[in-house]
PDB file of C-alpha atoms and ligand atoms in Angstrom:
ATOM      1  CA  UNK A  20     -25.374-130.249 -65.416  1.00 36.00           C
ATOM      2  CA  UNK A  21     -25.565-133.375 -67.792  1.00 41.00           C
ATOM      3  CA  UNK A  22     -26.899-136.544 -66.509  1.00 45.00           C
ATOM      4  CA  UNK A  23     -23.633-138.348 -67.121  1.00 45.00           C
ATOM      5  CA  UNK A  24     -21.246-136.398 -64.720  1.00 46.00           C
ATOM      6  CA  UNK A  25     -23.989-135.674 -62.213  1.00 53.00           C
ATOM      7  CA  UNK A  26     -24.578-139.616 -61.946  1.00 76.00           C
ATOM      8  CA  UNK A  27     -21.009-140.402 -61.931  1.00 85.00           C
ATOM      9  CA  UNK A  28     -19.706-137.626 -59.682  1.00 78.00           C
ATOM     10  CA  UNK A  29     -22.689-138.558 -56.839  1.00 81.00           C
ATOM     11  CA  UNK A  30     -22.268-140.492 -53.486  1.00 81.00           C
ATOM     12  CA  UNK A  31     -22.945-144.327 -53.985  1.00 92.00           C
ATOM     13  CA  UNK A  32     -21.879-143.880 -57.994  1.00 92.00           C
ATOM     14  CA  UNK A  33     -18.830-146.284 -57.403  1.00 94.00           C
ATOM     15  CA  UNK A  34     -20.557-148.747 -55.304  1.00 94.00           C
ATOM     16  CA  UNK A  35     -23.839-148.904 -57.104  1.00 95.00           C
ATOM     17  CA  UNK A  36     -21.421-149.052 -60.565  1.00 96.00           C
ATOM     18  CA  UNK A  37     -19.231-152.209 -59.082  1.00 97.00           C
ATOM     19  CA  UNK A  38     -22.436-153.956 -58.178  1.00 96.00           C
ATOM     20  CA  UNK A  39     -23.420-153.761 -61.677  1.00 97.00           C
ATOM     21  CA  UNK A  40     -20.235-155.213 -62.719  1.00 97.00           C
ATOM     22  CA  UNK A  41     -20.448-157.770 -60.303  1.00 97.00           C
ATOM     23  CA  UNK A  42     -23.840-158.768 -60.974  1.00 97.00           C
ATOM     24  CA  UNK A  43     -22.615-159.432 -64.941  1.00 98.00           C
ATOM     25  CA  UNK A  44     -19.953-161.291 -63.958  1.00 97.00           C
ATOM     26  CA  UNK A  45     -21.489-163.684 -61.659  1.00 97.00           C
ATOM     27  CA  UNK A  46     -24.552-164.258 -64.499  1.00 97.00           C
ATOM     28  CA  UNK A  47     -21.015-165.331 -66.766  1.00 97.00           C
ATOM     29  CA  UNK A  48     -20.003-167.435 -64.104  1.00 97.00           C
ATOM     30  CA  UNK A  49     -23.058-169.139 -63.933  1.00 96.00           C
ATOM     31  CA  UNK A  50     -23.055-169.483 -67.312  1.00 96.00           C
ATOM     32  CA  UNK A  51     -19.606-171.046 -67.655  1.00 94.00           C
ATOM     33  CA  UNK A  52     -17.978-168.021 -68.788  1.00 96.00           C
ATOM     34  CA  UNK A  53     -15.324-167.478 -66.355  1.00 94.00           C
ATOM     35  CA  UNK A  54     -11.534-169.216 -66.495  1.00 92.00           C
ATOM     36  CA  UNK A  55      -9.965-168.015 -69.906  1.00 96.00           C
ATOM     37  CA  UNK A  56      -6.923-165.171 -69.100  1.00 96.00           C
ATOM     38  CA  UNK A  57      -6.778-163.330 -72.472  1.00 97.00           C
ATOM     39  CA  UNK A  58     -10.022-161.478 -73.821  1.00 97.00           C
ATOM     40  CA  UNK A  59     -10.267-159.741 -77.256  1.00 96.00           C
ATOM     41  CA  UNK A  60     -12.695-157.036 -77.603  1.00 95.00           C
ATOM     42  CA  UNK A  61     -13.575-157.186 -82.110  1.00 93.00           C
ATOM     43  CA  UNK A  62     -14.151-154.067 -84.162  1.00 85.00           C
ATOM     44  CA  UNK A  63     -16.412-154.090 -86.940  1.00 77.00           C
ATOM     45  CA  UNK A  64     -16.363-157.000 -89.379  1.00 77.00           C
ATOM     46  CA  UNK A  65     -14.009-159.366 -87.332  1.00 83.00           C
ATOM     47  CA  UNK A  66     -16.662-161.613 -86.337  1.00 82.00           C
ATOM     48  CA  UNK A  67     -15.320-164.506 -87.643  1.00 85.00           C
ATOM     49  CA  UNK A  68     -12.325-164.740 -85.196  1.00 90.00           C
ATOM     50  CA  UNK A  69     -15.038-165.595 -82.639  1.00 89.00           C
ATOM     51  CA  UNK A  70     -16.762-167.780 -84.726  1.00 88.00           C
ATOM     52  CA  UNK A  71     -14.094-169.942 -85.756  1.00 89.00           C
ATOM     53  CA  UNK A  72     -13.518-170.772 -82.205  1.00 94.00           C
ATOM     54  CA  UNK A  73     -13.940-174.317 -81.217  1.00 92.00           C
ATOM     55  CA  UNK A  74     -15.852-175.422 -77.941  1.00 93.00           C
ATOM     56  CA  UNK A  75     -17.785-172.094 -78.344  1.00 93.00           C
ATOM     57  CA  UNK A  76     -19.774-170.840 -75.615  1.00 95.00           C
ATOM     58  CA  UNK A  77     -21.841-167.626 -76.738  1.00 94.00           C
ATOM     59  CA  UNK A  78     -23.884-165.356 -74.193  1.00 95.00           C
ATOM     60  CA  UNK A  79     -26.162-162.298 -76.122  1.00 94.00           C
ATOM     61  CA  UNK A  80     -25.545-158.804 -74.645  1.00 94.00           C
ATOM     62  CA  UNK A  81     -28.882-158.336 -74.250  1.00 92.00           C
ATOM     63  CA  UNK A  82     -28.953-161.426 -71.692  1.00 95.00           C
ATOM     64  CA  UNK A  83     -26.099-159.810 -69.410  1.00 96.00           C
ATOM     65  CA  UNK A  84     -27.380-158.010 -66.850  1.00 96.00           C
ATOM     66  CA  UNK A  85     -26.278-154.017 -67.105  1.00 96.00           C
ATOM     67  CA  UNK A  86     -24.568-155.034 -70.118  1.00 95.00           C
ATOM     68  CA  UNK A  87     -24.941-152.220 -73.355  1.00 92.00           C
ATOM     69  CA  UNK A  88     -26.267-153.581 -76.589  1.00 87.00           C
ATOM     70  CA  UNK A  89     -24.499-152.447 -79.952  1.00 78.00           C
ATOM     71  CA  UNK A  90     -26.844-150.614 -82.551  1.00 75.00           C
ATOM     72  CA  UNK A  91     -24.233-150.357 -85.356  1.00 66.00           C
ATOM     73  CA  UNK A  92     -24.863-152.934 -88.232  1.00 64.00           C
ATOM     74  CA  UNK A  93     -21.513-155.750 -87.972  1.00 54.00           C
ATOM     75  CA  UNK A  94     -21.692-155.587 -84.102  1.00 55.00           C
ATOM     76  CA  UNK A  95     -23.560-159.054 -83.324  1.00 64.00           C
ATOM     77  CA  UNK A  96     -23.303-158.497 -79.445  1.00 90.00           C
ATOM     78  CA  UNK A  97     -22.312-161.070 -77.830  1.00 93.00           C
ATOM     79  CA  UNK A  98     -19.319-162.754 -75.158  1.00 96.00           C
ATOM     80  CA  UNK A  99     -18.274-165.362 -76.443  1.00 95.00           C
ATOM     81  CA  UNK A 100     -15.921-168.557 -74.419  1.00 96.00           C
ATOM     82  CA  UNK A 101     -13.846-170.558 -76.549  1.00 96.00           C
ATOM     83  CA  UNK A 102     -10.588-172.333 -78.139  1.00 95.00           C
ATOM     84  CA  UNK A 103      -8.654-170.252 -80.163  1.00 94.00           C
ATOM     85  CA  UNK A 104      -5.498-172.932 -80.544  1.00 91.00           C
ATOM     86  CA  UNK A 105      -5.217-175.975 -78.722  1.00 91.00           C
ATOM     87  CA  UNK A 106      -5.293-175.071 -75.194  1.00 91.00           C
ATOM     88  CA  UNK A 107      -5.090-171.536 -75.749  1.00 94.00           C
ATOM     89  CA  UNK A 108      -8.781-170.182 -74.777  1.00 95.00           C
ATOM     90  CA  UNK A 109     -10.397-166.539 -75.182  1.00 96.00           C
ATOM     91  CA  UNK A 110     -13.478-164.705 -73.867  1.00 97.00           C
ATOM     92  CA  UNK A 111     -14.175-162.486 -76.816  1.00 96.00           C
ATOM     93  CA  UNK A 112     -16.552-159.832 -76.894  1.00 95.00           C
ATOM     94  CA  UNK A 113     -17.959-159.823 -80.327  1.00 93.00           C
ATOM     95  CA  UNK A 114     -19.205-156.209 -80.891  1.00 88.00           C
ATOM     96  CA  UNK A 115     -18.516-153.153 -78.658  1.00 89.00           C
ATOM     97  CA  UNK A 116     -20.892-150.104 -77.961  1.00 92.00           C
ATOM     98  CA  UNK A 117     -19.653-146.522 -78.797  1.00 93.00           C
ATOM     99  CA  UNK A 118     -19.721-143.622 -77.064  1.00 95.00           C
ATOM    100  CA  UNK A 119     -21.369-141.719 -79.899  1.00 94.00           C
ATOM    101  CA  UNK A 120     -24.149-144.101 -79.809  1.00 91.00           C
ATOM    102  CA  UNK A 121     -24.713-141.719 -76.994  1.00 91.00           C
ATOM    103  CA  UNK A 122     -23.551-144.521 -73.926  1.00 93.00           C
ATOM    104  CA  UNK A 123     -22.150-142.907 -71.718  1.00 95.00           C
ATOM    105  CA  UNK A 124     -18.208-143.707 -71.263  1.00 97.00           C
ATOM    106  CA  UNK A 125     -18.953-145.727 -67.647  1.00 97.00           C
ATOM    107  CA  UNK A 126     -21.710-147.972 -70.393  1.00 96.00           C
ATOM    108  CA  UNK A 127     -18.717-147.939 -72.931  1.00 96.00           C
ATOM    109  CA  UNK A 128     -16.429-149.850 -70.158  1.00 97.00           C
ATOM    110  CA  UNK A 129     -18.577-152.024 -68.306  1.00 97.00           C
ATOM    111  CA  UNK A 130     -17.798-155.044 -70.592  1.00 97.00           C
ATOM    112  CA  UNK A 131     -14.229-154.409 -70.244  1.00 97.00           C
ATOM    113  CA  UNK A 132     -14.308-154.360 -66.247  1.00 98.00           C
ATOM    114  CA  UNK A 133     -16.538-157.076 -66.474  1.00 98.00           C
ATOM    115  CA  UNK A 134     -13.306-159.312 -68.136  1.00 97.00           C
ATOM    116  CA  UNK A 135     -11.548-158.527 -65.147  1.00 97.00           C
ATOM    117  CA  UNK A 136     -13.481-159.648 -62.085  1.00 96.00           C
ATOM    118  CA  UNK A 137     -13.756-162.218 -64.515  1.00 96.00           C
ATOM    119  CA  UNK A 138     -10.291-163.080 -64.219  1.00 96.00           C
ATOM    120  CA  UNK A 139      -9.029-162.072 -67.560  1.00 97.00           C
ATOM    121  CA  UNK A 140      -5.381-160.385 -67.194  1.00 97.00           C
ATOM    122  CA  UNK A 141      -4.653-159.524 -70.862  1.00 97.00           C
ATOM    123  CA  UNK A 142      -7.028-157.671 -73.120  1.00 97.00           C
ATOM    124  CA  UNK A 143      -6.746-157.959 -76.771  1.00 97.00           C
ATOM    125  CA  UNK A 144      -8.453-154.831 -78.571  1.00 97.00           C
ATOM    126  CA  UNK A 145      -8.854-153.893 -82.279  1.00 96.00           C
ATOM    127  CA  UNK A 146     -10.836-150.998 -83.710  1.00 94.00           C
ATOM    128  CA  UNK A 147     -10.761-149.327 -87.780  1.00 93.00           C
ATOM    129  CA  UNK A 148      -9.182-146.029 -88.087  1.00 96.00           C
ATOM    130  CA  UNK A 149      -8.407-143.475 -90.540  1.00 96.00           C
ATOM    131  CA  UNK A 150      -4.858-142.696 -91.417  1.00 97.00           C
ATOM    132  CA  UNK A 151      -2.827-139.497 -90.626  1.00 98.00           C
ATOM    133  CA  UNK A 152       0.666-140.647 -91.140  1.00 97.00           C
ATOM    134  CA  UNK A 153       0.772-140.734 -94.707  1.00 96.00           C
ATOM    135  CA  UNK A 154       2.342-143.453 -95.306  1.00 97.00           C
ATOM    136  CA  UNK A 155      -0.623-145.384 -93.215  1.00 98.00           C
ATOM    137  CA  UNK A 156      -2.391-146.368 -96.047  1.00 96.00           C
ATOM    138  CA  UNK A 157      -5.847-147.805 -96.069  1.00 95.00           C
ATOM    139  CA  UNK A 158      -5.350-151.614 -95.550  1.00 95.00           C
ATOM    140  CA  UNK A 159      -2.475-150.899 -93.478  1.00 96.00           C
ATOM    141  CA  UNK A 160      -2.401-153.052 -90.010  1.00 97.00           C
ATOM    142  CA  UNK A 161      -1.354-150.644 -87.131  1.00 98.00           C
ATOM    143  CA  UNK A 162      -0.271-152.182 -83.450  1.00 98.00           C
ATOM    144  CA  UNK A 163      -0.877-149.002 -81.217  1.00 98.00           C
ATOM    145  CA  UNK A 164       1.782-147.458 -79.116  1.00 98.00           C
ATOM    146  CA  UNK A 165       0.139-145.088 -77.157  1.00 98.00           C
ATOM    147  CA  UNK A 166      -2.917-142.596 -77.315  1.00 98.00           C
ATOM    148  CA  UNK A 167      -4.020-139.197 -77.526  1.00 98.00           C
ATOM    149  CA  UNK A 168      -7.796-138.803 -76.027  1.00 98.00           C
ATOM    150  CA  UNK A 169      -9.460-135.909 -77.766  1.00 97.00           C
ATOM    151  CA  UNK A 170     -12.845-137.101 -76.851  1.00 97.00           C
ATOM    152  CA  UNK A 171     -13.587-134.998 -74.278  1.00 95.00           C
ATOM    153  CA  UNK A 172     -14.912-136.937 -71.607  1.00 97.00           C
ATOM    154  CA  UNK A 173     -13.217-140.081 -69.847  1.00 97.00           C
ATOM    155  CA  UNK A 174     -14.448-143.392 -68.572  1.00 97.00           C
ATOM    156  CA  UNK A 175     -12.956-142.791 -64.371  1.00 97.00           C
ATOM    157  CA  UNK A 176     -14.531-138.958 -64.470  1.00 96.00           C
ATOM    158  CA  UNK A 177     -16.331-139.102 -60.865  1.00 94.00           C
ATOM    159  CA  UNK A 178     -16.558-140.988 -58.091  1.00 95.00           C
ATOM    160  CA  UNK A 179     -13.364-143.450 -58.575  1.00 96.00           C
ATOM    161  CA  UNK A 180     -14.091-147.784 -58.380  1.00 96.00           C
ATOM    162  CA  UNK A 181     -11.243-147.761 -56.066  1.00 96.00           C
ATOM    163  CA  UNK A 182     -11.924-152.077 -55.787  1.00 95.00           C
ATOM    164  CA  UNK A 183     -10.914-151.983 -59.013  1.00 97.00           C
ATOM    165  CA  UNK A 184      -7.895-149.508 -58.949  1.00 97.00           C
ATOM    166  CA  UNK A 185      -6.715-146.239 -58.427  1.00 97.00           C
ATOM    167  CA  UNK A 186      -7.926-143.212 -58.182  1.00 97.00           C
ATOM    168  CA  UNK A 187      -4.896-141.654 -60.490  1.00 97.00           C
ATOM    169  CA  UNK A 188      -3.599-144.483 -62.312  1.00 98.00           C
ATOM    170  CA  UNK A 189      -0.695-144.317 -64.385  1.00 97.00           C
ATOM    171  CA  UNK A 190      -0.741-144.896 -68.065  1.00 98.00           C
ATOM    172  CA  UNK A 191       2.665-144.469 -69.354  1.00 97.00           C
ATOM    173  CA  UNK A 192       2.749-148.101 -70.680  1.00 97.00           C
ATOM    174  CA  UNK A 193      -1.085-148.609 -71.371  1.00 98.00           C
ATOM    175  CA  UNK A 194      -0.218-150.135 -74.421  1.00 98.00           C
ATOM    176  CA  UNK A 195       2.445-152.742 -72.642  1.00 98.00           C
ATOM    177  CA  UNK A 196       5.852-152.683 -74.002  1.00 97.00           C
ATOM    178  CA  UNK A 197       6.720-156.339 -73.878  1.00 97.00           C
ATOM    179  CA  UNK A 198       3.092-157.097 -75.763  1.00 98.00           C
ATOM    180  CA  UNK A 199       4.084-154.571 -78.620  1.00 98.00           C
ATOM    181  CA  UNK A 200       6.803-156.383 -78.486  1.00 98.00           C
ATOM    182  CA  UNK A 201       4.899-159.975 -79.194  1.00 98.00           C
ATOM    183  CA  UNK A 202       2.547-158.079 -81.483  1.00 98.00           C
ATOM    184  CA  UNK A 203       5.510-157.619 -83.569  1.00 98.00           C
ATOM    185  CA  UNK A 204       6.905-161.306 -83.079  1.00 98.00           C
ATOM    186  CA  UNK A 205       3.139-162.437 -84.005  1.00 98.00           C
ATOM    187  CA  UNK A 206       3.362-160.362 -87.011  1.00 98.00           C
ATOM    188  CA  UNK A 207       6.924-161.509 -88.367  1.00 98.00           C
ATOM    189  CA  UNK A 208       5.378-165.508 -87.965  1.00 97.00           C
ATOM    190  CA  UNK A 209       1.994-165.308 -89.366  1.00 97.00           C
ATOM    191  CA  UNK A 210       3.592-163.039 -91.176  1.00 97.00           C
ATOM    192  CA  UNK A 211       1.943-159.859 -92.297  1.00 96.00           C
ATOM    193  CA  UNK A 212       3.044-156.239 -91.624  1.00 97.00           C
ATOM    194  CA  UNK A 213       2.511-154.140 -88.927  1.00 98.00           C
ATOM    195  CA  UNK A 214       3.120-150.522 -88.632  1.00 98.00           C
ATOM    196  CA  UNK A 215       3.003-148.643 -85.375  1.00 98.00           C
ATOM    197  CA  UNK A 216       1.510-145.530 -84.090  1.00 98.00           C
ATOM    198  CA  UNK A 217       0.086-143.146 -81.755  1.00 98.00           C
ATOM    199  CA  UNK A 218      -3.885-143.441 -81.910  1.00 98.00           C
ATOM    200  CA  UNK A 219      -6.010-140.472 -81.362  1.00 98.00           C
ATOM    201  CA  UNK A 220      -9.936-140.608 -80.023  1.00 98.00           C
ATOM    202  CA  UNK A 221     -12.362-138.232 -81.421  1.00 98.00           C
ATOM    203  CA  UNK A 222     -16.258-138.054 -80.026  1.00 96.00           C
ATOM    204  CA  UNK A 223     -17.646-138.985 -83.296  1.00 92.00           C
ATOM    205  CA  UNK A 224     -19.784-139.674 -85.080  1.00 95.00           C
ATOM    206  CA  UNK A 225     -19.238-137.689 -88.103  1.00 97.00           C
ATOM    207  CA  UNK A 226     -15.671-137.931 -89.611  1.00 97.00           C
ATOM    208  CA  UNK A 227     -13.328-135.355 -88.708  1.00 97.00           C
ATOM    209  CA  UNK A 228     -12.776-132.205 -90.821  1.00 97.00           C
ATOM    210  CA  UNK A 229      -9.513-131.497 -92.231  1.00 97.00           C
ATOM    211  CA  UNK A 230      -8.365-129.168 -89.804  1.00 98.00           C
ATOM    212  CA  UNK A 231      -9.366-131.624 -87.145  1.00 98.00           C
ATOM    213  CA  UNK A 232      -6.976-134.159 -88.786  1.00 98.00           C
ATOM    214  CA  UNK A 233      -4.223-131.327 -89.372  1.00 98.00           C
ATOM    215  CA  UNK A 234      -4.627-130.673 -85.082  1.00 98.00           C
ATOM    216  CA  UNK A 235      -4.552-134.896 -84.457  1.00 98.00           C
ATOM    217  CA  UNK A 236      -1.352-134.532 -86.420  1.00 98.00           C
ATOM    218  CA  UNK A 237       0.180-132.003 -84.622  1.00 98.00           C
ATOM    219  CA  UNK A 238      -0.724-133.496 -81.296  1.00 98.00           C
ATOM    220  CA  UNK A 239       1.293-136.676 -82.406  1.00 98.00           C
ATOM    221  CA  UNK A 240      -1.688-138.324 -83.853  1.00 98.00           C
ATOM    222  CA  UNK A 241      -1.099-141.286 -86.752  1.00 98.00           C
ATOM    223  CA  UNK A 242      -4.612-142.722 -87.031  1.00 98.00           C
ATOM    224  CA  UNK A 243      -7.965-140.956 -85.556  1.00 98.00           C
ATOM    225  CA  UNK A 244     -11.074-143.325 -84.436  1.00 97.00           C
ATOM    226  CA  UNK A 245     -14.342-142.958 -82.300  1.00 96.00           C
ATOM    227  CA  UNK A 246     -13.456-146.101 -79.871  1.00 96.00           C
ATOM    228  CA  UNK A 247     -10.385-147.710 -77.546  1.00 97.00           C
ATOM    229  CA  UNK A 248      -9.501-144.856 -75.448  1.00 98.00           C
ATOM    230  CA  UNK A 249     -12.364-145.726 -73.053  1.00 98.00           C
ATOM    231  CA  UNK A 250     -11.494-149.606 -72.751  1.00 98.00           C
ATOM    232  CA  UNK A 251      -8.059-149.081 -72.552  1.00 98.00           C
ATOM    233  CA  UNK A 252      -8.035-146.405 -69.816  1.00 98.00           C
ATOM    234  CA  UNK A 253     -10.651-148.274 -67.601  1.00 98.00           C
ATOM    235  CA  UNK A 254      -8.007-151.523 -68.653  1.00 98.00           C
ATOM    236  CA  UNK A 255      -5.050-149.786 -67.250  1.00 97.00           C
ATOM    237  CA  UNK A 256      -7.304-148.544 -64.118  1.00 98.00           C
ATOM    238  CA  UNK A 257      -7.947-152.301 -63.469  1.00 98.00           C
ATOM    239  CA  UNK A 258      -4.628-153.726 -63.831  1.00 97.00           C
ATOM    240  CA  UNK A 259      -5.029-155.055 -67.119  1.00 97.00           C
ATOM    241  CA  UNK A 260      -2.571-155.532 -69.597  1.00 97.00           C
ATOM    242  CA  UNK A 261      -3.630-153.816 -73.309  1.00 98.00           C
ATOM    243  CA  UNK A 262      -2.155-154.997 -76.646  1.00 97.00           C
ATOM    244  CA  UNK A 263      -4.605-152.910 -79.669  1.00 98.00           C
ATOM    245  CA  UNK A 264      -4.498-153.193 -82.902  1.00 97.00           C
ATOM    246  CA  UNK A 265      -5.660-150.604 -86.036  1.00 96.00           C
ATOM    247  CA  UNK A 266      -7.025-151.265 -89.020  1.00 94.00           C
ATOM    248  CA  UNK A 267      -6.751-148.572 -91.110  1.00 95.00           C
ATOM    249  CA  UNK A 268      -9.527-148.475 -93.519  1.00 94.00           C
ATOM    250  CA  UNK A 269      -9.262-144.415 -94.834  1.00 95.00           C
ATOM    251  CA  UNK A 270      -7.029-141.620 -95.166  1.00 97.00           C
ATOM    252  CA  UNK A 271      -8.362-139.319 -92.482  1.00 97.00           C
ATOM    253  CA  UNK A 272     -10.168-136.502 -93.745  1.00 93.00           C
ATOM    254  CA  UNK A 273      -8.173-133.899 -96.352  1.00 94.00           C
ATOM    255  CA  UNK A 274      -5.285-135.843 -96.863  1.00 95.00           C
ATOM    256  CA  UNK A 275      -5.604-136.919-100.284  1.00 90.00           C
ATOM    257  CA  UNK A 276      -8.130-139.784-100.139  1.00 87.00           C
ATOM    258  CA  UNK A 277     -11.547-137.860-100.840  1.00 88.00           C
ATOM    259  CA  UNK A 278     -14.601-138.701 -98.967  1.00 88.00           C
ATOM    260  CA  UNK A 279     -15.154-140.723 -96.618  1.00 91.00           C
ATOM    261  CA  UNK A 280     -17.996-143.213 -96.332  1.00 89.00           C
ATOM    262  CA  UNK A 281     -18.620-145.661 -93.883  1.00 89.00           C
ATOM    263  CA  UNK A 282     -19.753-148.245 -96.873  1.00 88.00           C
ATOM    264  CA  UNK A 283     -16.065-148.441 -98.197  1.00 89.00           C
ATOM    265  CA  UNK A 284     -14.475-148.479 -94.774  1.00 87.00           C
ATOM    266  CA  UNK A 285     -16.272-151.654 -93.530  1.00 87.00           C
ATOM    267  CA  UNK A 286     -15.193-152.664 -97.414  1.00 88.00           C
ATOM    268  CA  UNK A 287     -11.982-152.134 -96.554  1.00 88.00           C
ATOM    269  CA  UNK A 288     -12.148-153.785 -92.862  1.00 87.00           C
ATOM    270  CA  UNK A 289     -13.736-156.894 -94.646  1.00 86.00           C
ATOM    271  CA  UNK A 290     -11.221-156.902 -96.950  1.00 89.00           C
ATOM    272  CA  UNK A 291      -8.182-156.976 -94.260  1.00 91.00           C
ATOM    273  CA  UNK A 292     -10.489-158.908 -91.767  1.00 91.00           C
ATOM    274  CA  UNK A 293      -8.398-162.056 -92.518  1.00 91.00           C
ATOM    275  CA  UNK A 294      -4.981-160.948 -92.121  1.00 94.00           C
ATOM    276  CA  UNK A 295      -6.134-159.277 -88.376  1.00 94.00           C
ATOM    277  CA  UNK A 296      -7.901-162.526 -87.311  1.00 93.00           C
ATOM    278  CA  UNK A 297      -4.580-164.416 -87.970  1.00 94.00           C
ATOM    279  CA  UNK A 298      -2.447-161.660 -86.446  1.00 96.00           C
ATOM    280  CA  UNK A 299      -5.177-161.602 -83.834  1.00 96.00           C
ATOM    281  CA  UNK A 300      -4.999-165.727 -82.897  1.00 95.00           C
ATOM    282  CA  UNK A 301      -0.855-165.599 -83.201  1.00 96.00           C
ATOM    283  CA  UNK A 302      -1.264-162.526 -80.687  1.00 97.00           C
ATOM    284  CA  UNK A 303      -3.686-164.698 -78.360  1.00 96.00           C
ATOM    285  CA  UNK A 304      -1.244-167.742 -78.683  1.00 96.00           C
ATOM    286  CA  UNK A 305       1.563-166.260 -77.885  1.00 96.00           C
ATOM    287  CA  UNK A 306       0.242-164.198 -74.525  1.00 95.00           C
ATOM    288  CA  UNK A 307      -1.390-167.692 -73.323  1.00 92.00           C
ATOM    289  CA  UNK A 308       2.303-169.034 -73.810  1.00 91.00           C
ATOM    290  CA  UNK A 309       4.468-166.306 -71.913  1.00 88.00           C
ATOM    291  CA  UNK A 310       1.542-165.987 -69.588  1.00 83.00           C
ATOM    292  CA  UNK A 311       1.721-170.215 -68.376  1.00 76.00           C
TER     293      UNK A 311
HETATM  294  N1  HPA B 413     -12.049-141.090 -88.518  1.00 54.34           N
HETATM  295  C1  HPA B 413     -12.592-141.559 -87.377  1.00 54.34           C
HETATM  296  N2  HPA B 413     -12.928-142.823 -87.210  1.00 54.34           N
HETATM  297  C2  HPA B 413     -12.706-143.678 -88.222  1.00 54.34           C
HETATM  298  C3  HPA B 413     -12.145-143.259 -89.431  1.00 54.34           C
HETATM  299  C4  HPA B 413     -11.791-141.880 -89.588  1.00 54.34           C
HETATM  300  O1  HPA B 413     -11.302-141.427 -90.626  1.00 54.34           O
HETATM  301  N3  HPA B 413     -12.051-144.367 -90.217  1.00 54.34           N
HETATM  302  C5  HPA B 413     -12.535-145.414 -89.497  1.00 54.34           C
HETATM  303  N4  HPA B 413     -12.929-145.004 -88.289  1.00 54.34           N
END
């Protein structure tokens, strides 16, 4: 029996679980965290949306209580409060944990729940991919439809948080509609181009092989990653409304692009990092707007 299910599965798992949420989110609320209604949760390299932020407000992971800490280089690890436009504000978090840092998928979410009791109604979520659509080349800026979760494990397994939703909750528009929608409107006025796509979760850590990538594809795959499913599943679960975007930084494995190496897809995430953060503020800017 592993540790993970056993814990999560027990009597008291859902109650001790919400107190550690609640216990985060009243240190943020001490801190001066709580009030913005849009977070973004940053992939690799994007770091610089938060800290162009006016009136910033930064709390370190490690000073959350319950709160995971990062331990992949370009993950800073923090929440950050501030202005992303004028009167448009964001609680970001600056660096996510994965589950193949070997958190377990309730660690991987915590954050994300943690926007919610905080009052945050729209989350904001990017992560770097590898392309399986050919025509996703690497560079390419994908808003994601929907999701295919081959990681094997899932963030509500056991005992279900039912103060913070149901115990089967619907995910047929996980990814909204109408914020694909303003994804695209974003897009067309910054403007940059945005493909879409269906994104696929592997465990991770070590790339897929090609015939992993030749099953994604057949399964209605696009892109393939090690991240989002869990935050977007424990998003829908709480209510929350998900807009993600992809930046694809590879082909996936054995479709023409030879190997892959994380060096050159940060490279390539750096290298596209400014078009997201200004897709990323027109997306923020124009939720804050429909949403008041
Ligand atoms: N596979 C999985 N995760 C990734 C990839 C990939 O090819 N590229 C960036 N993240």
């Amino acid at each position: 029996m592993s540790d993970a299910s056993a814990g999560t599965g027990g009597a008291g798992f859902a109650a001790a679980e919400l107190a550690r949420i609640d216990e985060a989110a009243a240190a943020l609320r001490a801190r001066g965290l709580a009030g913005p209604k849009v977070g973004v949760v940053l992939g690799s390299g994007l770091g610089a949306f938060a800290e162009r932020m006016k009136d910033a407000t930064a709390v370190p992971y490690a000073e959350i209580p319950h709160f995971p800490t990062p331990r992949v280089a370009g993950h800073a690890g923090r929440l950050v409060r501030g202005t992303v436009a004028p009167g448009v504000e964001a609680l970001v978090l600056q660096g996510r944990v994965h589950y193949y840092e070997g958190h377990t998928m309730v660690d991987v979410v915590r954050a994300v729940r943690t926007l919610r009791r905080l009052g945050v109604e729209t989350a904001v979520v990017t992560n770097a991919s590898g392309g399986v659509r050919p025509d996703l080349a690497p560079g390419t800026l994908m808003c994601i439809d929907d999701h295919v979760n081959l990681s094997g494990d899932d963030p509500l397994h056991g005992e279900n948080l039912d103060a913070l939703g149901p115990r089967f909750p619907d995910l047929s528009n996980a990814y909204d509609r109408r914020l694909r929608a303003v994804a695209d409107e974003a897009a067309a006025a910054v403007p940059v181009r945005l493909a879409h796509g269906v994104y696929a979760m592997t465990r991770g850590p070590a790339y897929e092989t090609p015939a992993e990538v030749r099953m994604a594809r057949a399964v209605g795959a696009d892109v393939v990653g090690m991240s989002t499913v869990p935050e977007v599943v424990a998003a829908a679960h709480a209510g929350l409304r998900v807009c993600a975007i992809s930046c694809v930084t590879n082909r996936a494995a054995g479709t023409g692009g030879g190997v892959i190496e994380h060096a050159h897809v940060a490279e390539v995430a750096a290298r596209v990092a400014e078009e997201l953060i200004a897709l990323l503020a027109e997306i923020v800017r124009r939720v804050a707007a429909e949403a008041s």
